[in-house]
PDB file of C-alpha atoms in Angstrom:
ATOM      1  CA  MET A 144       7.372  24.112 -44.473  1.00  0.00           C
ATOM      2  CA  VAL A 145       9.935  22.075 -42.511  1.00  0.00           C
ATOM      3  CA  LEU A 146      10.018  24.675 -39.742  1.00  0.00           C
ATOM      4  CA  ARG A 147       6.232  24.689 -39.556  1.00  0.00           C
ATOM      5  CA  HIS A 148       6.105  20.926 -39.192  1.00  0.00           C
ATOM      6  CA  LEU A 149       8.744  21.033 -36.469  1.00  0.00           C
ATOM      7  CA  ILE A 150       6.637  23.566 -34.573  1.00  0.00           C
ATOM      8  CA  GLU A 151       3.569  21.381 -35.020  1.00  0.00           C
ATOM      9  CA  LEU A 152       5.471  18.332 -33.764  1.00  0.00           C
ATOM     10  CA  GLN A 153       6.395  20.277 -30.627  1.00  0.00           C
ATOM     11  CA  ARG A 154       2.721  21.003 -30.087  1.00  0.00           C
ATOM     12  CA  LEU A 155       1.786  17.392 -30.757  1.00  0.00           C
ATOM     13  CA  PHE A 156       4.302  16.151 -28.189  1.00  0.00           C
ATOM     14  CA  LYS A 157       3.550  19.025 -25.767  1.00  0.00           C
ATOM     15  CA  ARG A 158       7.252  19.760 -25.490  1.00  0.00           C
ATOM     16  CA  PHE A 159       7.165  21.167 -21.950  1.00  0.00           C
ATOM     17  CA  VAL A 160       5.112  18.200 -20.729  1.00  0.00           C
ATOM     18  CA  LEU A 161       7.543  15.860 -22.479  1.00  0.00           C
ATOM     19  CA  ILE A 162      10.536  17.516 -20.795  1.00  0.00           C
ATOM     20  CA  ALA A 163       8.777  17.574 -17.419  1.00  0.00           C
ATOM     21  CA  ASN A 164       8.105  13.834 -17.646  1.00  0.00           C
ATOM     22  CA  PHE A 165      11.622  12.929 -18.727  1.00  0.00           C
ATOM     23  CA  LEU A 166      13.346  15.020 -16.041  1.00  0.00           C
ATOM     24  CA  PRO A 167      12.318  12.675 -13.162  1.00  0.00           C
ATOM     25  CA  VAL A 168      13.661   9.717 -15.184  1.00  0.00           C
ATOM     26  CA  PHE A 169      17.008  11.489 -15.380  1.00  0.00           C
ATOM     27  CA  VAL A 170      16.926  12.421 -11.688  1.00  0.00           C
ATOM     28  CA  GLY A 171      16.132   8.834 -10.683  1.00  0.00           C
ATOM     29  CA  PHE A 172      19.039   7.551 -12.766  1.00  0.00           C
ATOM     30  CA  ILE A 173      21.539  10.109 -11.413  1.00  0.00           C
ATOM     31  CA  LEU A 174      20.482   9.418  -7.823  1.00  0.00           C
ATOM     32  CA  ALA A 175      20.879   5.663  -8.306  1.00  0.00           C
ATOM     33  CA  ILE A 176      24.398   5.801  -9.782  1.00  0.00           C
ATOM     34  CA  ALA A 177      25.441   8.149  -6.961  1.00  0.00           C
ATOM     35  CA  TYR A 178      23.797   6.041  -4.254  1.00  0.00           C
ATOM     36  CA  TYR A 179      25.350   2.776  -5.466  1.00  0.00           C
ATOM     37  CA  ASN A 180      28.624   4.454  -6.498  1.00  0.00           C
ATOM     38  CA  VAL A 181      28.349   3.196 -10.066  1.00  0.00           C
ATOM     39  CA  SER A 182      30.581   4.621 -12.768  1.00  0.00           C
ATOM     40  CA  PHE A 183      28.557   6.401 -15.434  1.00  0.00           C
ATOM     41  CA  TYR A 184      30.911   4.983 -18.057  1.00  0.00           C
ATOM     42  CA  THR A 185      29.867   1.421 -17.252  1.00  0.00           C
ATOM     43  CA  VAL A 186      26.143   2.193 -17.697  1.00  0.00           C
ATOM     44  CA  ARG A 187      26.384   4.712 -20.517  1.00  0.00           C
ATOM     45  CA  GLN A 188      24.609   2.423 -22.980  1.00  0.00           C
ATOM     46  CA  ASP A 189      21.729   1.824 -20.592  1.00  0.00           C
ATOM     47  CA  PHE A 190      21.521   5.578 -19.992  1.00  0.00           C
ATOM     48  CA  LEU A 191      21.195   6.131 -23.740  1.00  0.00           C
ATOM     49  CA  LEU A 192      18.513   3.455 -23.939  1.00  0.00           C
ATOM     50  CA  VAL A 193      16.469   4.845 -21.047  1.00  0.00           C
ATOM     51  CA  THR A 194      16.812   8.387 -22.401  1.00  0.00           C
ATOM     52  CA  VAL A 195      15.708   7.615 -25.953  1.00  0.00           C
ATOM     53  CA  GLY A 196      13.251   4.924 -24.874  1.00  0.00           C
ATOM     54  CA  SER A 197      11.474   7.004 -22.247  1.00  0.00           C
ATOM     55  CA  ILE A 198      11.308  10.077 -24.487  1.00  0.00           C
ATOM     56  CA  LEU A 199       9.808   8.060 -27.341  1.00  0.00           C
ATOM     57  CA  LEU A 200       7.366   6.275 -25.032  1.00  0.00           C
ATOM     58  CA  ILE A 201       6.233   9.553 -23.450  1.00  0.00           C
ATOM     59  CA  ALA A 202       5.981  11.240 -26.856  1.00  0.00           C
ATOM     60  CA  GLY A 203       3.930   8.332 -28.151  1.00  0.00           C
ATOM     61  CA  ALA A 204       1.564   8.529 -25.196  1.00  0.00           C
ATOM     62  CA  LEU A 205       1.138  12.281 -25.687  1.00  0.00           C
ATOM     63  CA  ALA A 206       0.439  11.813 -29.391  1.00  0.00           C
ATOM     64  CA  LEU A 207      -2.203   9.188 -28.622  1.00  0.00           C
ATOM     65  CA  ASN A 208      -3.694  11.537 -26.033  1.00  0.00           C
ATOM     66  CA  ASN A 209      -4.020  14.184 -28.755  1.00  0.00           C
ATOM     67  CA  TRP A 210      -5.597  11.658 -31.117  1.00  0.00           C
ATOM     68  CA  LEU A 211      -8.132  10.558 -28.502  1.00  0.00           C
ATOM     69  CA  GLU A 212      -9.009  14.108 -27.447  1.00  0.00           C
ATOM     70  CA  ALA A 213      -9.173  15.822 -30.837  1.00  0.00           C
ATOM     71  CA  ASP A 214     -12.901  16.435 -30.383  1.00  0.00           C
ATOM     72  CA  VAL A 215     -12.534  18.276 -27.056  1.00  0.00           C
ATOM     73  CA  ASP A 216      -9.241  20.011 -27.918  1.00  0.00           C
ATOM     74  CA  LYS A 217     -11.036  22.110 -30.508  1.00  0.00           C
ATOM     75  CA  LEU A 218     -13.321  23.452 -27.770  1.00  0.00           C
ATOM     76  CA  MET A 219     -10.510  24.755 -25.551  1.00  0.00           C
ATOM     77  CA  GLU A 220      -8.376  27.865 -26.038  1.00  0.00           C
ATOM     78  CA  ARG A 221      -5.264  26.170 -24.616  1.00  0.00           C
ATOM     79  CA  THR A 222      -5.420  23.289 -27.112  1.00  0.00           C
ATOM     80  CA  LYS A 223      -6.987  24.732 -30.238  1.00  0.00           C
ATOM     81  CA  LYS A 224      -3.600  25.109 -31.964  1.00  0.00           C
ATOM     82  CA  ARG A 225      -2.688  21.452 -31.691  1.00  0.00           C
ATOM     83  CA  PRO A 226      -2.145  19.812 -35.107  1.00  0.00           C
ATOM     84  CA  THR A 227      -5.071  17.445 -34.534  1.00  0.00           C
ATOM     85  CA  VAL A 228      -7.298  20.539 -34.412  1.00  0.00           C
ATOM     86  CA  THR A 229      -5.642  22.655 -37.113  1.00  0.00           C
ATOM     87  CA  GLY A 230      -5.435  19.681 -39.461  1.00  0.00           C
ATOM     88  CA  THR A 231      -1.681  20.003 -40.060  1.00  0.00           C
ATOM     89  CA  PHE A 232      -1.418  16.279 -39.365  1.00  0.00           C
ATOM     90  CA  SER A 233      -4.282  13.930 -40.133  1.00  0.00           C
ATOM     91  CA  LEU A 234      -5.719  11.924 -37.267  1.00  0.00           C
ATOM     92  CA  ARG A 235      -4.464   8.763 -38.978  1.00  0.00           C
ATOM     93  CA  THR A 236      -0.934  10.170 -39.068  1.00  0.00           C
ATOM     94  CA  VAL A 237      -1.086  11.135 -35.388  1.00  0.00           C
ATOM     95  CA  LEU A 238      -2.370   7.667 -34.494  1.00  0.00           C
ATOM     96  CA  LEU A 239       0.481   6.017 -36.400  1.00  0.00           C
ATOM     97  CA  ILE A 240       3.047   8.316 -34.768  1.00  0.00           C
ATOM     98  CA  GLY A 241       1.642   7.497 -31.343  1.00  0.00           C
ATOM     99  CA  ILE A 242       1.685   3.736 -31.933  1.00  0.00           C
ATOM    100  CA  ILE A 243       5.138   3.637 -33.555  1.00  0.00           C
ATOM    101  CA  PHE A 244       6.818   5.893 -30.987  1.00  0.00           C
ATOM    102  CA  SER A 245       5.203   3.977 -28.125  1.00  0.00           C
ATOM    103  CA  ALA A 246       6.260   0.596 -29.530  1.00  0.00           C
ATOM    104  CA  ILE A 247       9.853   1.618 -30.216  1.00  0.00           C
ATOM    105  CA  GLY A 248      10.173   3.346 -26.837  1.00  0.00           C
ATOM    106  CA  GLN A 249       8.804   0.338 -24.986  1.00  0.00           C
ATOM    107  CA  GLY A 250      11.092  -1.977 -26.942  1.00  0.00           C
ATOM    108  CA  LEU A 251      14.174   0.055 -26.007  1.00  0.00           C
ATOM    109  CA  LEU A 252      13.217  -0.083 -22.336  1.00  0.00           C
ATOM    110  CA  PHE A 253      12.918  -3.878 -22.560  1.00  0.00           C
ATOM    111  CA  LEU A 254      16.555  -3.961 -23.691  1.00  0.00           C
ATOM    112  CA  ILE A 255      17.563  -2.545 -20.276  1.00  0.00           C
ATOM    113  CA  ASN A 256      15.607  -4.837 -17.974  1.00  0.00           C
ATOM    114  CA  LEU A 257      12.083  -6.002 -17.259  1.00  0.00           C
ATOM    115  CA  GLU A 258      11.531  -3.676 -14.293  1.00  0.00           C
ATOM    116  CA  VAL A 259      12.311  -0.530 -16.287  1.00  0.00           C
ATOM    117  CA  ALA A 260      10.017  -1.754 -19.066  1.00  0.00           C
ATOM    118  CA  LEU A 261       7.255  -2.515 -16.556  1.00  0.00           C
ATOM    119  CA  TYR A 262       7.346   0.998 -15.086  1.00  0.00           C
ATOM    120  CA  GLY A 263       7.351   2.469 -18.580  1.00  0.00           C
ATOM    121  CA  PHE A 264       4.356   0.406 -19.665  1.00  0.00           C
ATOM    122  CA  THR A 265       2.506   1.196 -16.413  1.00  0.00           C
ATOM    123  CA  GLY A 266       2.918   4.933 -16.992  1.00  0.00           C
ATOM    124  CA  TRP A 267       1.867   4.635 -20.645  1.00  0.00           C
ATOM    125  CA  PHE A 268      -1.160   2.438 -19.887  1.00  0.00           C
ATOM    126  CA  MET A 269      -2.369   4.579 -16.986  1.00  0.00           C
ATOM    127  CA  TYR A 270      -2.108   7.756 -19.069  1.00  0.00           C
ATOM    128  CA  VAL A 271      -3.447   6.591 -22.422  1.00  0.00           C
ATOM    129  CA  VAL A 272      -6.029   3.987 -21.427  1.00  0.00           C
ATOM    130  CA  ILE A 273      -7.164   4.597 -17.844  1.00  0.00           C
ATOM    131  CA  TYR A 274      -6.767   8.390 -17.742  1.00  0.00           C
ATOM    132  CA  THR A 275      -7.502   9.585 -21.283  1.00  0.00           C
ATOM    133  CA  MET A 276      -9.920   6.906 -22.470  1.00  0.00           C
ATOM    134  CA  MET A 277     -11.748   5.847 -19.319  1.00  0.00           C
ATOM    135  CA  THR A 278     -11.803   8.530 -16.603  1.00  0.00           C
ATOM    136  CA  LYS A 279     -11.048  12.067 -17.802  1.00  0.00           C
ATOM    137  CA  ARG A 280     -14.530  12.595 -19.199  1.00  0.00           C
ATOM    138  CA  ARG A 281     -16.351  10.725 -16.439  1.00  0.00           C
ATOM    139  CA  PHE A 282     -14.755  11.067 -12.993  1.00  0.00           C
ATOM    140  CA  THR A 283     -13.091  13.825 -10.972  1.00  0.00           C
ATOM    141  CA  TRP A 284     -10.506  11.330  -9.724  1.00  0.00           C
ATOM    142  CA  ASN A 285      -9.053  11.173 -13.226  1.00  0.00           C
ATOM    143  CA  THR A 286      -6.326  13.422 -11.784  1.00  0.00           C
ATOM    144  CA  HIS A 287      -5.183  10.636  -9.480  1.00  0.00           C
ATOM    145  CA  ILE A 288      -4.783   8.282 -12.432  1.00  0.00           C
ATOM    146  CA  GLY A 289      -2.819  10.858 -14.396  1.00  0.00           C
ATOM    147  CA  SER A 290      -0.619  11.445 -11.368  1.00  0.00           C
ATOM    148  CA  ILE A 291       0.290   7.765 -11.147  1.00  0.00           C
ATOM    149  CA  SER A 292       1.490   7.794 -14.753  1.00  0.00           C
ATOM    150  CA  GLY A 293       3.760  10.752 -13.988  1.00  0.00           C
ATOM    151  CA  ALA A 294       4.952   9.366 -10.664  1.00  0.00           C
ATOM    152  CA  VAL A 295       6.487   6.177 -12.093  1.00  0.00           C
ATOM    153  CA  THR A 296       9.077   8.159 -14.067  1.00  0.00           C
ATOM    154  CA  PRO A 297      11.760   8.363 -11.323  1.00  0.00           C
ATOM    155  CA  LEU A 298      11.313   4.638 -10.747  1.00  0.00           C
ATOM    156  CA  MET A 299      12.249   4.050 -14.389  1.00  0.00           C
ATOM    157  CA  GLY A 300      15.521   5.917 -13.989  1.00  0.00           C
ATOM    158  CA  TRP A 301      16.444   4.230 -10.708  1.00  0.00           C
ATOM    159  CA  ALA A 302      15.572   0.741 -11.964  1.00  0.00           C
ATOM    160  CA  VAL A 303      18.234   1.039 -14.657  1.00  0.00           C
ATOM    161  CA  ILE A 304      20.795   0.577 -11.872  1.00  0.00           C
ATOM    162  CA  ASP A 305      18.928  -1.480  -9.270  1.00  0.00           C
ATOM    163  CA  SER A 306      15.402  -2.378  -8.192  1.00  0.00           C
ATOM    164  CA  ALA A 307      13.261   0.647  -7.424  1.00  0.00           C
ATOM    165  CA  ILE A 308      11.500  -1.200  -4.612  1.00  0.00           C
ATOM    166  CA  ALA A 309      13.538   0.789  -2.104  1.00  0.00           C
ATOM    167  CA  PRO A 310      12.852   3.762   0.223  1.00  0.00           C
ATOM    168  CA  ILE A 311      14.464   6.533  -1.854  1.00  0.00           C
ATOM    169  CA  PRO A 312      12.794   5.824  -5.223  1.00  0.00           C
ATOM    170  CA  ILE A 313       9.482   5.060  -3.513  1.00  0.00           C
ATOM    171  CA  SER A 314       9.693   8.410  -1.704  1.00  0.00           C
ATOM    172  CA  LEU A 315      10.229  10.082  -5.090  1.00  0.00           C
ATOM    173  CA  PHE A 316       7.193   8.245  -6.457  1.00  0.00           C
ATOM    174  CA  LEU A 317       5.059   9.530  -3.565  1.00  0.00           C
ATOM    175  CA  ILE A 318       6.378  13.079  -3.912  1.00  0.00           C
ATOM    176  CA  MET A 319       5.610  13.065  -7.625  1.00  0.00           C
ATOM    177  CA  PHE A 320       2.132  11.638  -7.043  1.00  0.00           C
ATOM    178  CA  LEU A 321       1.182  14.038  -4.238  1.00  0.00           C
ATOM    179  CA  TRP A 322       2.804  17.045  -5.935  1.00  0.00           C
ATOM    180  CA  GLN A 323       0.857  16.534  -9.151  1.00  0.00           C
ATOM    181  CA  MET A 324      -2.487  16.947  -7.415  1.00  0.00           C
ATOM    182  CA  PRO A 325      -2.067  20.640  -6.403  1.00  0.00           C
ATOM    183  CA  HIS A 326      -0.178  21.273  -9.646  1.00  0.00           C
ATOM    184  CA  THR A 327      -3.010  19.871 -11.776  1.00  0.00           C
ATOM    185  CA  TYR A 328      -5.725  21.512  -9.671  1.00  0.00           C
ATOM    186  CA  ALA A 329      -4.002  24.858 -10.243  1.00  0.00           C
ATOM    187  CA  ILE A 330      -4.146  24.303 -14.004  1.00  0.00           C
ATOM    188  CA  ALA A 331      -7.795  23.208 -13.795  1.00  0.00           C
ATOM    189  CA  ILE A 332      -8.756  26.388 -11.917  1.00  0.00           C
ATOM    190  CA  ARG A 333      -6.826  28.633 -14.309  1.00  0.00           C
ATOM    191  CA  LYS A 334      -8.410  26.906 -17.313  1.00  0.00           C
ATOM    192  CA  PHE A 335     -11.814  26.419 -15.701  1.00  0.00           C
ATOM    193  CA  ASP A 336     -13.768  27.817 -18.655  1.00  0.00           C
ATOM    194  CA  ASP A 337     -11.949  25.538 -21.093  1.00  0.00           C
ATOM    195  CA  TYR A 338     -12.604  22.392 -19.098  1.00  0.00           C
ATOM    196  CA  ASN A 339     -16.194  23.382 -18.413  1.00  0.00           C
ATOM    197  CA  ARG A 340     -16.828  24.049 -22.101  1.00  0.00           C
ATOM    198  CA  ALA A 341     -15.270  20.727 -23.085  1.00  0.00           C
ATOM    199  CA  GLY A 342     -17.221  18.788 -20.461  1.00  0.00           C
ATOM    200  CA  LEU A 343     -14.139  17.296 -18.810  1.00  0.00           C
ATOM    201  CA  LYS A 344     -14.714  16.196 -15.212  1.00  0.00           C
ATOM    202  CA  MET A 345     -11.999  18.174 -13.497  1.00  0.00           C
ATOM    203  CA  LEU A 346     -12.508  18.740  -9.768  1.00  0.00           C
ATOM    204  CA  PRO A 347     -13.057  22.551  -9.884  1.00  0.00           C
ATOM    205  CA  VAL A 348     -15.682  22.121 -12.615  1.00  0.00           C
ATOM    206  CA  VAL A 349     -17.645  19.453 -10.750  1.00  0.00           C
ATOM    207  CA  LYS A 350     -17.069  20.298  -7.078  1.00  0.00           C
ATOM    208  CA  GLY A 351     -16.165  23.984  -7.147  1.00  0.00           C
ATOM    209  CA  PHE A 352     -13.178  26.029  -6.039  1.00  0.00           C
ATOM    210  CA  GLN A 353     -13.504  25.627  -2.262  1.00  0.00           C
ATOM    211  CA  THR A 354     -13.467  21.842  -2.445  1.00  0.00           C
ATOM    212  CA  THR A 355     -10.465  22.020  -4.763  1.00  0.00           C
ATOM    213  CA  ILE A 356      -8.594  24.253  -2.316  1.00  0.00           C
ATOM    214  CA  CYS A 357      -9.355  21.832   0.528  1.00  0.00           C
ATOM    215  CA  ARG A 358      -8.068  18.881  -1.490  1.00  0.00           C
ATOM    216  CA  THR A 359      -4.970  20.870  -2.443  1.00  0.00           C
ATOM    217  CA  VAL A 360      -4.114  21.495   1.200  1.00  0.00           C
ATOM    218  CA  MET A 361      -4.689  17.816   2.057  1.00  0.00           C
ATOM    219  CA  TYR A 362      -2.106  16.659  -0.467  1.00  0.00           C
ATOM    220  CA  MET A 363       0.340  19.336   0.643  1.00  0.00           C
ATOM    221  CA  LEU A 364       0.020  18.115   4.225  1.00  0.00           C
ATOM    222  CA  ALA A 365       0.691  14.539   3.113  1.00  0.00           C
ATOM    223  CA  LEU A 366       4.015  15.647   1.620  1.00  0.00           C
ATOM    224  CA  PHE A 367       5.335  16.351   5.133  1.00  0.00           C
ATOM    225  CA  PHE A 368       5.363  12.617   5.901  1.00  0.00           C
ATOM    226  CA  VAL A 369       7.225  11.408   2.816  1.00  0.00           C
ATOM    227  CA  PRO A 370      10.782  12.124   4.115  1.00  0.00           C
ATOM    228  CA  LEU A 371      10.059   9.849   7.092  1.00  0.00           C
ATOM    229  CA  LEU A 372      10.110   6.886   4.706  1.00  0.00           C
ATOM    230  CA  ILE A 373      13.833   7.351   4.103  1.00  0.00           C
ATOM    231  CA  ASP A 374      15.615   5.467   6.888  1.00  0.00           C
ATOM    232  CA  GLU A 375      18.964   7.165   6.414  1.00  0.00           C
ATOM    233  CA  ILE A 376      17.731  10.665   5.692  1.00  0.00           C
ATOM    234  CA  SER A 377      20.145  13.311   6.929  1.00  0.00           C
ATOM    235  CA  MET A 378      18.941  15.909   9.404  1.00  0.00           C
ATOM    236  CA  PRO A 379      19.792  18.865   7.084  1.00  0.00           C
ATOM    237  CA  LEU A 380      17.719  17.315   4.285  1.00  0.00           C
ATOM    238  CA  PHE A 381      14.802  16.614   6.612  1.00  0.00           C
ATOM    239  CA  ILE A 382      14.844  20.178   7.992  1.00  0.00           C
ATOM    240  CA  ILE A 383      15.115  21.859   4.592  1.00  0.00           C
ATOM    241  CA  MET A 384      12.359  19.699   3.093  1.00  0.00           C
ATOM    242  CA  THR A 385      10.120  20.485   6.061  1.00  0.00           C
ATOM    243  CA  ILE A 386      10.733  24.215   5.558  1.00  0.00           C
ATOM    244  CA  ILE A 387       9.964  23.939   1.838  1.00  0.00           C
ATOM    245  CA  ASN A 388       6.804  21.926   2.544  1.00  0.00           C
ATOM    246  CA  LEU A 389       5.726  24.508   5.097  1.00  0.00           C
ATOM    247  CA  ALA A 390       6.305  27.378   2.671  1.00  0.00           C
ATOM    248  CA  TRP A 391       4.271  25.641  -0.034  1.00  0.00           C
ATOM    249  CA  LEU A 392       1.527  24.813   2.475  1.00  0.00           C
ATOM    250  CA  MET A 393       1.245  28.517   3.314  1.00  0.00           C
ATOM    251  CA  ILE A 394       0.590  29.214  -0.363  1.00  0.00           C
ATOM    252  CA  GLY A 395      -2.058  26.493  -0.376  1.00  0.00           C
ATOM    253  CA  LEU A 396      -3.767  27.866   2.728  1.00  0.00           C
ATOM    254  CA  ALA A 397      -3.805  31.336   1.166  1.00  0.00           C
ATOM    255  CA  GLY A 398      -6.445  30.012  -1.215  1.00  0.00           C
ATOM    256  CA  PHE A 399      -9.027  30.168   1.591  1.00  0.00           C
ATOM    257  CA  ARG A 400      -8.606  33.904   2.099  1.00  0.00           C
ATOM    258  CA  MET A 401      -7.716  35.258  -1.347  1.00  0.00           C
ATOM    259  CA  GLN A 402     -10.682  36.735  -3.189  1.00  0.00           C
ATOM    260  CA  ASP A 403      -9.213  36.076  -6.614  1.00  0.00           C
ATOM    261  CA  THR A 404      -9.021  32.284  -6.826  1.00  0.00           C
ATOM    262  CA  VAL A 405      -7.579  32.323 -10.338  1.00  0.00           C
ATOM    263  CA  LYS A 406      -4.733  34.560  -9.166  1.00  0.00           C
ATOM    264  CA  TRP A 407      -4.115  32.161  -6.290  1.00  0.00           C
ATOM    265  CA  ALA A 408      -4.076  29.238  -8.721  1.00  0.00           C
ATOM    266  CA  THR A 409      -1.469  31.030 -10.839  1.00  0.00           C
ATOM    267  CA  ILE A 410       0.740  31.524  -7.785  1.00  0.00           C
ATOM    268  CA  LEU A 411       0.184  27.889  -6.829  1.00  0.00           C
ATOM    269  CA  PHE A 412       1.130  26.725 -10.326  1.00  0.00           C
ATOM    270  CA  VAL A 413       4.377  28.694 -10.441  1.00  0.00           C
ATOM    271  CA  SER A 414       5.298  27.713  -6.891  1.00  0.00           C
ATOM    272  CA  SER A 415       4.636  24.042  -7.706  1.00  0.00           C
ATOM    273  CA  LEU A 416       7.338  24.134 -10.380  1.00  0.00           C
ATOM    274  CA  ILE A 417       9.770  25.778  -7.977  1.00  0.00           C
ATOM    275  CA  TYR A 418       8.872  23.237  -5.285  1.00  0.00           C
ATOM    276  CA  LEU A 419       9.603  20.263  -7.520  1.00  0.00           C
ATOM    277  CA  MET A 420      12.888  21.681  -8.824  1.00  0.00           C
ATOM    278  CA  LEU A 421      14.069  22.398  -5.278  1.00  0.00           C
ATOM    279  CA  THR A 422      13.073  18.910  -4.140  1.00  0.00           C
ATOM    280  CA  PHE A 423      14.998  17.263  -6.975  1.00  0.00           C
ATOM    281  CA  LEU A 424      18.007  19.471  -6.235  1.00  0.00           C
ATOM    282  CA  LEU A 425      17.921  18.567  -2.551  1.00  0.00           C
ATOM    283  CA  TYR A 426      17.797  14.859  -3.343  1.00  0.00           C
ATOM    284  CA  VAL A 427      20.771  15.166  -5.685  1.00  0.00           C
ATOM    285  CA  ILE A 428      22.780  17.137  -3.096  1.00  0.00           C
ATOM    286  CA  PHE A 429      22.007  15.189   0.070  1.00  0.00           C
ATOM    287  CA  ILE A 430      21.279  11.605  -1.046  1.00  0.00           C
TER     288      ILE A 430
END
């Protein structure tokens, strides 16, 4: 019984999504202590607070997302095993988990500083209220809103050490925002039938595959300009990032000529994960 509930909790918190949203927080923090030459020992308590606080806040937001979307989750293959659909946890229990986790997580972030707490609340509010409640079922640009909530995560980590209103963390914000568009479009194409059945206004469902491919390429092109925001960017980093952007753009452009769009979307999805991991690694190495 305990094992079953642990498995259900992982589904409730979408464990891979939770990890993927915390990772940029960690990267932002590591980059900041390296950039400002701060001893980890002196900020170890703040690191613990931002780790536990951000994880709880993200988990709370994901639980509330499940609570709000229980009616459409039962219509989709990819979500039909969530505890809000199977009934393992009552909707009231999920709502309480979402509220309590969100409140505790936000409170822990406030203990660090106001800027960290503000980024955390912005991400939570954009995801739970603007994305889930207000736009996902009504507008194709819901993806942009969801991308903002994910893009503030590196700012949270950086702001633990110093203000994130600086070129490096802002460049990470832009990379995360622009990257999430092709990444999410790839998922929407692969799960087209699910989204169509549930009536969610994802771009491929409303505008079709060709428009989605065009938008994907547009955001990939925009990524080329992000490194230019970093005043002190090293030439090796600029060259390698340009090569990586070019390689990913080639995958995006392949969508115009591949007959099997779903296969292309699968390649795009996998390559998006590789792209982001390489980008984070490059930042850690060169900045």
